[in-house]
PDB file of C-alpha atoms in Angstrom:
ATOM      1  CA  VAL A   1     -12.154   5.846   3.546  1.00 97.00           C
ATOM      2  CA  SER A   2      -9.745   4.826   0.928  1.00 97.00           C
ATOM      3  CA  SER A   3     -10.525   7.850  -1.102  1.00 97.00           C
ATOM      4  CA  VAL A   4      -9.409   9.882   1.630  1.00 98.00           C
ATOM      5  CA  ILE A   5      -6.525   7.636   2.779  1.00 98.00           C
ATOM      6  CA  THR A   6      -4.932   6.338  -0.455  1.00 98.00           C
ATOM      7  CA  GLU A   7      -2.005   4.030  -0.160  1.00 98.00           C
ATOM      8  CA  SER A   8       0.361   6.887  -1.190  1.00 98.00           C
ATOM      9  CA  ILE A   9      -1.212   9.157   1.816  1.00 98.00           C
ATOM     10  CA  PHE A  10      -1.086   6.143   4.076  1.00 98.00           C
ATOM     11  CA  ASN A  11       2.871   5.695   3.531  1.00 98.00           C
ATOM     12  CA  ASP A  12       3.302   9.262   4.058  1.00 98.00           C
ATOM     13  CA  LEU A  13       1.499   9.310   7.050  1.00 98.00           C
ATOM     14  CA  LEU A  14       3.397   6.591   8.688  1.00 98.00           C
ATOM     15  CA  LYS A  15       6.534   7.429   7.057  1.00 97.00           C
ATOM     16  CA  HIS A  16       9.001   5.423   8.707  1.00 98.00           C
ATOM     17  CA  ARG A  17       6.813   2.253   9.930  1.00 98.00           C
ATOM     18  CA  ASN A  18       8.875   0.001   7.710  1.00 98.00           C
ATOM     19  CA  ASP A  19      12.418   1.456   8.966  1.00 97.00           C
ATOM     20  CA  ALA A  20      14.698  -1.333  10.211  1.00 95.00           C
ATOM     21  CA  GLY A  21      14.696   0.141  13.437  1.00 93.00           C
ATOM     22  CA  CYS A  22      10.957  -0.319  13.928  1.00 97.00           C
ATOM     23  CA  LYS A  23      10.038  -3.715  15.552  1.00 96.00           C
ATOM     24  CA  ALA A  24       6.637  -3.800  13.557  1.00 98.00           C
ATOM     25  CA  LYS A  25       8.535  -3.448  10.448  1.00 98.00           C
ATOM     26  CA  GLY A  26       6.421  -5.109   7.478  1.00 98.00           C
ATOM     27  CA  PHE A  27       3.389  -5.519   9.834  1.00 98.00           C
ATOM     28  CA  TYR A  28       0.694  -2.720   9.256  1.00 98.00           C
ATOM     29  CA  SER A  29      -0.309  -2.808   5.702  1.00 98.00           C
ATOM     30  CA  TYR A  30      -2.463  -0.404   3.872  1.00 98.00           C
ATOM     31  CA  ASP A  31      -4.662  -3.216   2.684  1.00 98.00           C
ATOM     32  CA  ALA A  32      -5.247  -4.298   6.288  1.00 98.00           C
ATOM     33  CA  PHE A  33      -6.422  -0.934   7.283  1.00 98.00           C
ATOM     34  CA  ILE A  34      -8.771  -0.597   4.601  1.00 98.00           C
ATOM     35  CA  ALA A  35     -10.455  -4.081   5.398  1.00 98.00           C
ATOM     36  CA  ALA A  36     -10.561  -2.993   9.090  1.00 98.00           C
ATOM     37  CA  ALA A  37     -11.931   0.562   8.126  1.00 98.00           C
ATOM     38  CA  ASN A  38     -14.509  -1.114   5.744  1.00 97.00           C
ATOM     39  CA  ALA A  39     -15.753  -3.649   8.508  1.00 97.00           C
ATOM     40  CA  PHE A  40     -17.049  -0.432  10.488  1.00 98.00           C
ATOM     41  CA  PRO A  41     -19.780   1.253   9.120  1.00 94.00           C
ATOM     42  CA  GLY A  42     -19.558   5.136   9.418  1.00 97.00           C
ATOM     43  CA  PHE A  43     -15.908   5.040  10.303  1.00 98.00           C
ATOM     44  CA  GLY A  44     -14.242   8.054   8.400  1.00 98.00           C
ATOM     45  CA  THR A  45     -17.273   8.053   6.180  1.00 98.00           C
ATOM     46  CA  THR A  46     -19.630  10.405   8.409  1.00 98.00           C
ATOM     47  CA  GLY A  47     -20.525  13.827   8.069  1.00 96.00           C
ATOM     48  CA  ASP A  48     -18.933  16.199   5.446  1.00 97.00           C
ATOM     49  CA  LEU A  49     -15.229  15.727   4.240  1.00 98.00           C
ATOM     50  CA  THR A  50     -13.745  18.031   6.556  1.00 97.00           C
ATOM     51  CA  SER A  51     -15.134  15.747   9.454  1.00 97.00           C
ATOM     52  CA  GLN A  52     -14.129  12.684   7.743  1.00 98.00           C
ATOM     53  CA  LYS A  53     -10.587  13.790   7.418  1.00 98.00           C
ATOM     54  CA  ARG A  54     -10.344  14.999  10.907  1.00 98.00           C
ATOM     55  CA  GLU A  55     -11.653  11.836  12.261  1.00 98.00           C
ATOM     56  CA  LEU A  56      -9.137   9.908  10.440  1.00 98.00           C
ATOM     57  CA  ALA A  57      -6.439  12.198  11.134  1.00 98.00           C
ATOM     58  CA  ALA A  58      -7.602  12.020  14.691  1.00 98.00           C
ATOM     59  CA  PHE A  59      -7.448   8.052  14.548  1.00 98.00           C
ATOM     60  CA  PHE A  60      -3.873   7.934  13.172  1.00 98.00           C
ATOM     61  CA  GLY A  61      -2.846  10.886  15.825  1.00 98.00           C
ATOM     62  CA  GLN A  62      -4.113   8.690  18.898  1.00 98.00           C
ATOM     63  CA  THR A  63      -2.535   5.473  17.287  1.00 98.00           C
ATOM     64  CA  SER A  64       0.551   6.738  16.317  1.00 98.00           C
ATOM     65  CA  HIS A  65       1.272   8.135  19.737  1.00 98.00           C
ATOM     66  CA  GLU A  66       0.433   4.819  21.288  1.00 96.00           C
ATOM     67  CA  THR A  67       2.977   2.873  18.626  1.00 97.00           C
ATOM     68  CA  THR A  68       5.759   5.615  18.093  1.00 96.00           C
ATOM     69  CA  GLY A  69       9.477   5.197  17.688  1.00 96.00           C
ATOM     70  CA  GLY A  70       9.959   8.902  17.416  1.00 95.00           C
ATOM     71  CA  TRP A  71      12.261  11.028  19.188  1.00 95.00           C
ATOM     72  CA  PRO A  72      13.027  14.762  19.128  1.00 95.00           C
ATOM     73  CA  THR A  73      15.657  14.853  16.535  1.00 96.00           C
ATOM     74  CA  ALA A  74      14.274  11.986  14.451  1.00 96.00           C
ATOM     75  CA  PRO A  75      14.668  12.235  10.793  1.00 96.00           C
ATOM     76  CA  ASP A  76      11.595  13.958   9.047  1.00 96.00           C
ATOM     77  CA  GLY A  77      10.622  14.971  12.616  1.00 96.00           C
ATOM     78  CA  PRO A  78       9.180  12.888  15.721  1.00 97.00           C
ATOM     79  CA  TYR A  79       5.919  12.707  14.342  1.00 98.00           C
ATOM     80  CA  ALA A  80       6.867  10.814  11.312  1.00 97.00           C
ATOM     81  CA  TRP A  81       7.637   7.630  13.337  1.00 98.00           C
ATOM     82  CA  GLY A  82       4.017   6.476  14.279  1.00 98.00           C
ATOM     83  CA  TYR A  83       3.339   2.598  14.096  1.00 98.00           C
ATOM     84  CA  CYS A  84       6.754   1.359  15.043  1.00 98.00           C
ATOM     85  CA  PHE A  85       5.727  -1.165  17.250  1.00 97.00           C
ATOM     86  CA  LYS A  86       2.850  -3.533  17.469  1.00 96.00           C
ATOM     87  CA  GLU A  87       3.409  -4.855  21.110  1.00 95.00           C
ATOM     88  CA  GLU A  88       3.573  -3.111  24.340  1.00 92.00           C
ATOM     89  CA  GLN A  89       7.571  -2.110  24.950  1.00 86.00           C
ATOM     90  CA  GLY A  90       9.288  -2.308  28.367  1.00 80.00           C
ATOM     91  CA  ASN A  91       8.511  -5.044  30.716  1.00 74.00           C
ATOM     92  CA  PRO A  92       4.570  -5.311  30.985  1.00 65.00           C
ATOM     93  CA  PRO A  93       3.596  -5.697  34.611  1.00 60.00           C
ATOM     94  CA  GLY A  94       1.803  -9.103  35.281  1.00 67.00           C
ATOM     95  CA  GLU A  95      -0.570 -10.369  33.097  1.00 79.00           C
ATOM     96  CA  TYR A  96      -3.126  -7.517  32.928  1.00 91.00           C
ATOM     97  CA  CYS A  97      -5.499  -9.927  34.273  1.00 93.00           C
ATOM     98  CA  GLN A  98      -8.656  -8.683  36.314  1.00 93.00           C
ATOM     99  CA  ALA A  99     -11.104 -11.107  38.215  1.00 93.00           C
ATOM    100  CA  SER A 100     -14.087 -11.631  35.740  1.00 94.00           C
ATOM    101  CA  SER A 101     -16.983 -14.003  35.484  1.00 95.00           C
ATOM    102  CA  GLN A 102     -17.745 -12.960  31.724  1.00 96.00           C
ATOM    103  CA  TRP A 103     -14.424 -12.831  30.636  1.00 97.00           C
ATOM    104  CA  PRO A 104     -11.900 -15.227  33.053  1.00 97.00           C
ATOM    105  CA  CYS A 105      -8.165 -15.037  32.092  1.00 96.00           C
ATOM    106  CA  ALA A 106      -6.984 -18.097  30.215  1.00 96.00           C
ATOM    107  CA  SER A 107      -3.851 -19.460  31.952  1.00 94.00           C
ATOM    108  CA  GLY A 108      -0.574 -18.694  30.338  1.00 92.00           C
ATOM    109  CA  LYS A 109      -1.886 -15.757  28.565  1.00 94.00           C
ATOM    110  CA  ARG A 110      -0.968 -12.412  28.781  1.00 93.00           C
ATOM    111  CA  TYR A 111      -3.146  -9.177  27.832  1.00 95.00           C
ATOM    112  CA  TYR A 112      -0.653  -6.506  27.364  1.00 94.00           C
ATOM    113  CA  GLY A 113      -0.976  -3.913  24.514  1.00 94.00           C
ATOM    114  CA  ARG A 114      -0.762  -5.060  21.237  1.00 96.00           C
ATOM    115  CA  GLY A 115      -1.980  -3.352  18.141  1.00 97.00           C
ATOM    116  CA  PRO A 116      -2.437   0.187  16.773  1.00 98.00           C
ATOM    117  CA  VAL A 117      -4.419   1.467  19.776  1.00 96.00           C
ATOM    118  CA  GLN A 118      -2.361  -1.046  22.303  1.00 95.00           C
ATOM    119  CA  ILE A 119      -5.468  -2.828  23.489  1.00 95.00           C
ATOM    120  CA  SER A 120      -5.047  -4.094  26.953  1.00 93.00           C
ATOM    121  CA  TRP A 121      -6.705  -6.267  29.864  1.00 94.00           C
ATOM    122  CA  ASN A 122      -8.764  -9.457  29.647  1.00 96.00           C
ATOM    123  CA  TYR A 123     -11.893  -7.265  29.693  1.00 95.00           C
ATOM    124  CA  ASN A 124     -11.203  -5.395  26.540  1.00 95.00           C
ATOM    125  CA  TYR A 125      -9.456  -8.622  24.620  1.00 97.00           C
ATOM    126  CA  GLY A 126     -12.958 -10.678  25.356  1.00 97.00           C
ATOM    127  CA  PRO A 127     -15.333  -8.015  23.801  1.00 97.00           C
ATOM    128  CA  ALA A 128     -12.846  -6.708  21.371  1.00 97.00           C
ATOM    129  CA  GLY A 129     -12.555 -10.457  20.036  1.00 98.00           C
ATOM    130  CA  LYS A 130     -16.240 -11.166  20.231  1.00 97.00           C
ATOM    131  CA  ALA A 131     -16.853  -8.113  17.994  1.00 97.00           C
ATOM    132  CA  VAL A 132     -13.993  -8.379  15.621  1.00 96.00           C
ATOM    133  CA  GLY A 133     -14.388 -12.257  15.085  1.00 97.00           C
ATOM    134  CA  PHE A 134     -11.281 -13.937  17.127  1.00 97.00           C
ATOM    135  CA  ASP A 135     -11.001 -15.564  20.622  1.00 98.00           C
ATOM    136  CA  GLY A 136      -9.649 -12.488  22.639  1.00 97.00           C
ATOM    137  CA  ILE A 137      -9.402 -14.603  25.777  1.00 98.00           C
ATOM    138  CA  ASN A 138      -7.448 -17.825  24.462  1.00 98.00           C
ATOM    139  CA  ASN A 139      -5.688 -16.257  21.409  1.00 97.00           C
ATOM    140  CA  PRO A 140      -4.631 -12.543  22.290  1.00 97.00           C
ATOM    141  CA  ASP A 141      -1.423 -12.873  20.410  1.00 96.00           C
ATOM    142  CA  VAL A 142      -3.323 -12.664  17.163  1.00 98.00           C
ATOM    143  CA  VAL A 143      -3.611  -8.840  17.747  1.00 98.00           C
ATOM    144  CA  ALA A 144       0.382  -8.752  17.031  1.00 97.00           C
ATOM    145  CA  ASN A 145       0.143 -11.673  14.413  1.00 98.00           C
ATOM    146  CA  ASP A 146      -2.691 -10.449  12.321  1.00 98.00           C
ATOM    147  CA  ALA A 147      -2.580  -7.121  11.125  1.00 98.00           C
ATOM    148  CA  THR A 148      -6.032  -6.831   9.966  1.00 98.00           C
ATOM    149  CA  VAL A 149      -7.306  -7.957  13.098  1.00 98.00           C
ATOM    150  CA  SER A 150      -4.854  -5.827  14.850  1.00 98.00           C
ATOM    151  CA  PHE A 151      -6.584  -2.843  13.022  1.00 98.00           C
ATOM    152  CA  LYS A 152     -10.064  -4.194  13.494  1.00 98.00           C
ATOM    153  CA  THR A 153      -9.321  -4.077  17.280  1.00 98.00           C
ATOM    154  CA  ALA A 154      -8.263  -0.543  17.317  1.00 98.00           C
ATOM    155  CA  VAL A 155     -10.907   0.728  15.015  1.00 98.00           C
ATOM    156  CA  TRP A 156     -13.414  -1.471  17.438  1.00 98.00           C
ATOM    157  CA  PHE A 157     -12.017   0.508  20.546  1.00 97.00           C
ATOM    158  CA  TRP A 158     -12.572   4.045  18.353  1.00 98.00           C
ATOM    159  CA  MET A 159     -16.121   3.193  17.487  1.00 98.00           C
ATOM    160  CA  THR A 160     -17.295   1.878  20.568  1.00 96.00           C
ATOM    161  CA  GLU A 161     -18.799   3.857  23.533  1.00 95.00           C
ATOM    162  CA  GLN A 162     -17.932   2.989  26.987  1.00 90.00           C
ATOM    163  CA  SER A 163     -20.106   4.803  29.388  1.00 88.00           C
ATOM    164  CA  PRO A 164     -19.651   7.185  30.911  1.00 90.00           C
ATOM    165  CA  LYS A 165     -17.267   7.890  27.840  1.00 95.00           C
ATOM    166  CA  PRO A 166     -18.680   8.584  24.254  1.00 96.00           C
ATOM    167  CA  SER A 167     -16.983   6.791  21.493  1.00 97.00           C
ATOM    168  CA  CYS A 168     -14.029   8.639  19.780  1.00 98.00           C
ATOM    169  CA  HIS A 169     -15.964   8.348  16.714  1.00 98.00           C
ATOM    170  CA  ASN A 170     -18.725  10.095  17.997  1.00 98.00           C
ATOM    171  CA  VAL A 171     -16.754  13.120  19.218  1.00 98.00           C
ATOM    172  CA  MET A 172     -14.661  13.275  15.826  1.00 98.00           C
ATOM    173  CA  ALA A 173     -17.807  12.820  13.679  1.00 97.00           C
ATOM    174  CA  GLY A 174     -19.646  15.515  15.315  1.00 95.00           C
ATOM    175  CA  GLY A 175     -22.414  13.258  16.828  1.00 96.00           C
ATOM    176  CA  TRP A 176     -21.301  14.350  20.513  1.00 96.00           C
ATOM    177  CA  GLY A 177     -22.209  17.428  22.207  1.00 95.00           C
ATOM    178  CA  PRO A 178     -21.060  18.320  25.980  1.00 95.00           C
ATOM    179  CA  SER A 179     -24.014  18.061  28.827  1.00 94.00           C
ATOM    180  CA  GLY A 180     -24.318  20.516  31.403  1.00 94.00           C
ATOM    181  CA  SER A 181     -21.817  17.983  33.590  1.00 94.00           C
ATOM    182  CA  ASP A 182     -19.481  17.915  30.690  1.00 95.00           C
ATOM    183  CA  THR A 183     -19.352  21.470  30.408  1.00 95.00           C
ATOM    184  CA  ALA A 184     -18.696  22.091  33.783  1.00 95.00           C
ATOM    185  CA  ALA A 185     -15.961  19.653  33.864  1.00 95.00           C
ATOM    186  CA  GLY A 186     -14.551  21.791  31.191  1.00 96.00           C
ATOM    187  CA  ARG A 187     -15.081  19.142  28.026  1.00 96.00           C
ATOM    188  CA  ALA A 188     -15.639  20.534  25.001  1.00 96.00           C
ATOM    189  CA  ALA A 189     -16.052  18.698  21.567  1.00 96.00           C
ATOM    190  CA  GLY A 190     -12.669  18.552  20.005  1.00 97.00           C
ATOM    191  CA  TYR A 191      -9.610  16.444  19.637  1.00 98.00           C
ATOM    192  CA  GLY A 192      -8.752  16.891  23.280  1.00 98.00           C
ATOM    193  CA  VAL A 193     -12.105  14.978  24.433  1.00 98.00           C
ATOM    194  CA  VAL A 194     -10.691  11.874  22.432  1.00 98.00           C
ATOM    195  CA  THR A 195      -7.613  11.903  24.256  1.00 97.00           C
ATOM    196  CA  ASN A 196      -9.644  12.375  27.595  1.00 97.00           C
ATOM    197  CA  ILE A 197     -11.454   9.038  26.538  1.00 96.00           C
ATOM    198  CA  ILE A 198      -8.228   7.372  26.152  1.00 95.00           C
ATOM    199  CA  ASN A 199      -6.310   8.557  29.123  1.00 94.00           C
ATOM    200  CA  GLY A 200      -7.814  11.378  30.856  1.00 94.00           C
ATOM    201  CA  GLY A 201      -6.907   9.935  34.021  1.00 92.00           C
ATOM    202  CA  LEU A 202      -3.110  10.108  33.750  1.00 93.00           C
ATOM    203  CA  GLU A 203      -3.077  13.223  31.115  1.00 95.00           C
ATOM    204  CA  CYS A 204      -5.894  15.369  31.570  1.00 96.00           C
ATOM    205  CA  GLY A 205      -6.824  18.380  34.037  1.00 95.00           C
ATOM    206  CA  LYS A 206      -3.214  18.919  34.857  1.00 92.00           C
ATOM    207  CA  GLY A 207      -1.983  21.756  32.492  1.00 94.00           C
ATOM    208  CA  SER A 208       0.242  20.773  29.704  1.00 92.00           C
ATOM    209  CA  ASP A 209       1.488  17.211  29.603  1.00 93.00           C
ATOM    210  CA  SER A 210       4.347  15.893  27.324  1.00 95.00           C
ATOM    211  CA  ARG A 211       2.272  12.779  26.278  1.00 95.00           C
ATOM    212  CA  GLN A 212      -0.923  14.962  25.342  1.00 96.00           C
ATOM    213  CA  GLU A 213       1.426  17.003  23.316  1.00 97.00           C
ATOM    214  CA  ASP A 214       2.999  14.235  21.381  1.00 97.00           C
ATOM    215  CA  ARG A 215      -1.060  13.226  20.591  1.00 98.00           C
ATOM    216  CA  ILE A 216      -1.593  16.686  19.492  1.00 98.00           C
ATOM    217  CA  GLY A 217       1.517  16.811  17.264  1.00 98.00           C
ATOM    218  CA  PHE A 218       0.406  13.692  15.275  1.00 98.00           C
ATOM    219  CA  TYR A 219      -2.518  15.110  14.333  1.00 98.00           C
ATOM    220  CA  LYS A 220      -1.442  18.334  13.340  1.00 98.00           C
ATOM    221  CA  ARG A 221       0.931  16.818  10.961  1.00 98.00           C
ATOM    222  CA  TYR A 222      -1.828  14.630   9.808  1.00 98.00           C
ATOM    223  CA  CYS A 223      -4.618  17.277   9.182  1.00 98.00           C
ATOM    224  CA  ASP A 224      -1.699  19.006   7.486  1.00 98.00           C
ATOM    225  CA  ILE A 225      -0.851  16.115   5.091  1.00 98.00           C
ATOM    226  CA  LEU A 226      -4.842  15.572   4.303  1.00 98.00           C
ATOM    227  CA  GLY A 227      -5.077  19.437   4.002  1.00 98.00           C
ATOM    228  CA  VAL A 228      -7.830  19.984   6.427  1.00 98.00           C
ATOM    229  CA  SER A 229      -7.848  22.692   9.658  1.00 98.00           C
ATOM    230  CA  TYR A 230      -7.263  21.344  13.173  1.00 98.00           C
ATOM    231  CA  GLY A 231     -10.664  22.479  14.831  1.00 97.00           C
ATOM    232  CA  SER A 232     -10.923  23.835  18.254  1.00 96.00           C
ATOM    233  CA  ASN A 233      -9.959  22.189  21.987  1.00 97.00           C
ATOM    234  CA  LEU A 234      -7.012  19.998  20.888  1.00 98.00           C
ATOM    235  CA  ASP A 235      -5.746  19.590  24.389  1.00 97.00           C
ATOM    236  CA  CYS A 236      -7.714  18.739  27.835  1.00 97.00           C
ATOM    237  CA  ASN A 237      -5.079  20.890  29.929  1.00 97.00           C
ATOM    238  CA  SER A 238      -8.581  21.918  31.551  1.00 96.00           C
ATOM    239  CA  GLN A 239     -10.656  19.296  31.373  1.00 96.00           C
ATOM    240  CA  LYS A 240     -11.571  16.799  34.171  1.00 96.00           C
ATOM    241  CA  PRO A 241     -11.231  12.983  33.476  1.00 95.00           C
ATOM    242  CA  PHE A 242     -14.714  11.143  32.506  1.00 93.00           C
ATOM    243  CA  GLY A 243     -16.173  10.065  35.793  1.00 79.00           C
ATOM    244  CA  PHE A 244     -14.257   8.475  38.965  1.00 45.00           C
ATOM    245  CA  ALA A 245     -15.286   5.000  38.230  1.00 41.00           C
ATOM    246  CA  ALA A 246     -13.613   5.577  34.771  1.00 39.00           C
ATOM    247  CA  GLN A 247     -10.421   6.825  36.742  1.00 38.00           C
ATOM    248  CA  SER A 248     -10.100   4.240  39.071  1.00 35.00           C
ATOM    249  CA  GLN A 249     -10.281   1.521  36.475  1.00 40.00           C
ATOM    250  CA  PRO A 250      -6.917   0.404  34.619  1.00 39.00           C
ATOM    251  CA  ARG A 251      -6.994   2.062  31.578  1.00 45.00           C
ATOM    252  CA  LEU A 252      -7.539   0.500  28.038  1.00 53.00           C
ATOM    253  CA  ILE A 253      -4.228   1.072  26.455  1.00 46.00           C
ATOM    254  CA  LYS A 254      -0.614   1.179  27.666  1.00 40.00           C
ATOM    255  CA  THR A 255       1.496   3.920  26.243  1.00 37.00           C
ATOM    256  CA  VAL A 256       4.829   2.718  24.691  1.00 38.00           C
ATOM    257  CA  VAL A 257       6.796   6.078  25.277  1.00 34.00           C
TER     258      VAL A 257
END
């Protein structure tokens, strides 16, 4: 991954992450990102160079939307302000706790959005922690205190299939193709399906959506920096979300804008 995302490119992608107005100033480091990337074989290294660049642009595009501090007239444009936040902004509702025998919530702990992908809910913190190597149930705060762990939760989500959804990695690396039911639902390979995976129940199948457009804006900027074309099917305007069950469950991440 470091051969595609050099430290110089990382700093260009996330140009204003360390500005004084960004609450995550000094948190998201290049070394932490590379350590997390290297912990997941195949991430950003699958397929030809075009596929690798698109996957990494897509990863940063989606996570930048979730952590953006940009606004329409921001210096260098709104898409130069990813990774300004490491914790969900506003007043997160409740504890993000869903009754679970496998991942029971710990007393006094809150499972609101943290890190690049804004991982949320006990049933995500538990398995993410198990996969990454921390106690996600009893120590969810580590995601906002340890940059490497924080990046690892984001890459873990990116690489992990959550049926009926494919993984974001498989979509961007070319390992997923639409089934007959996917085609009937308007889903076709491309960046739009990644948005559908992450927040399809709220953003997809409803025509143009400002949150979608923000995700696409970041992705295009990053593709331009990496010198790669965007590919097709960037939006999910006409895509139905994945499965009724997926729509009815609380989403993995919480948007900060």
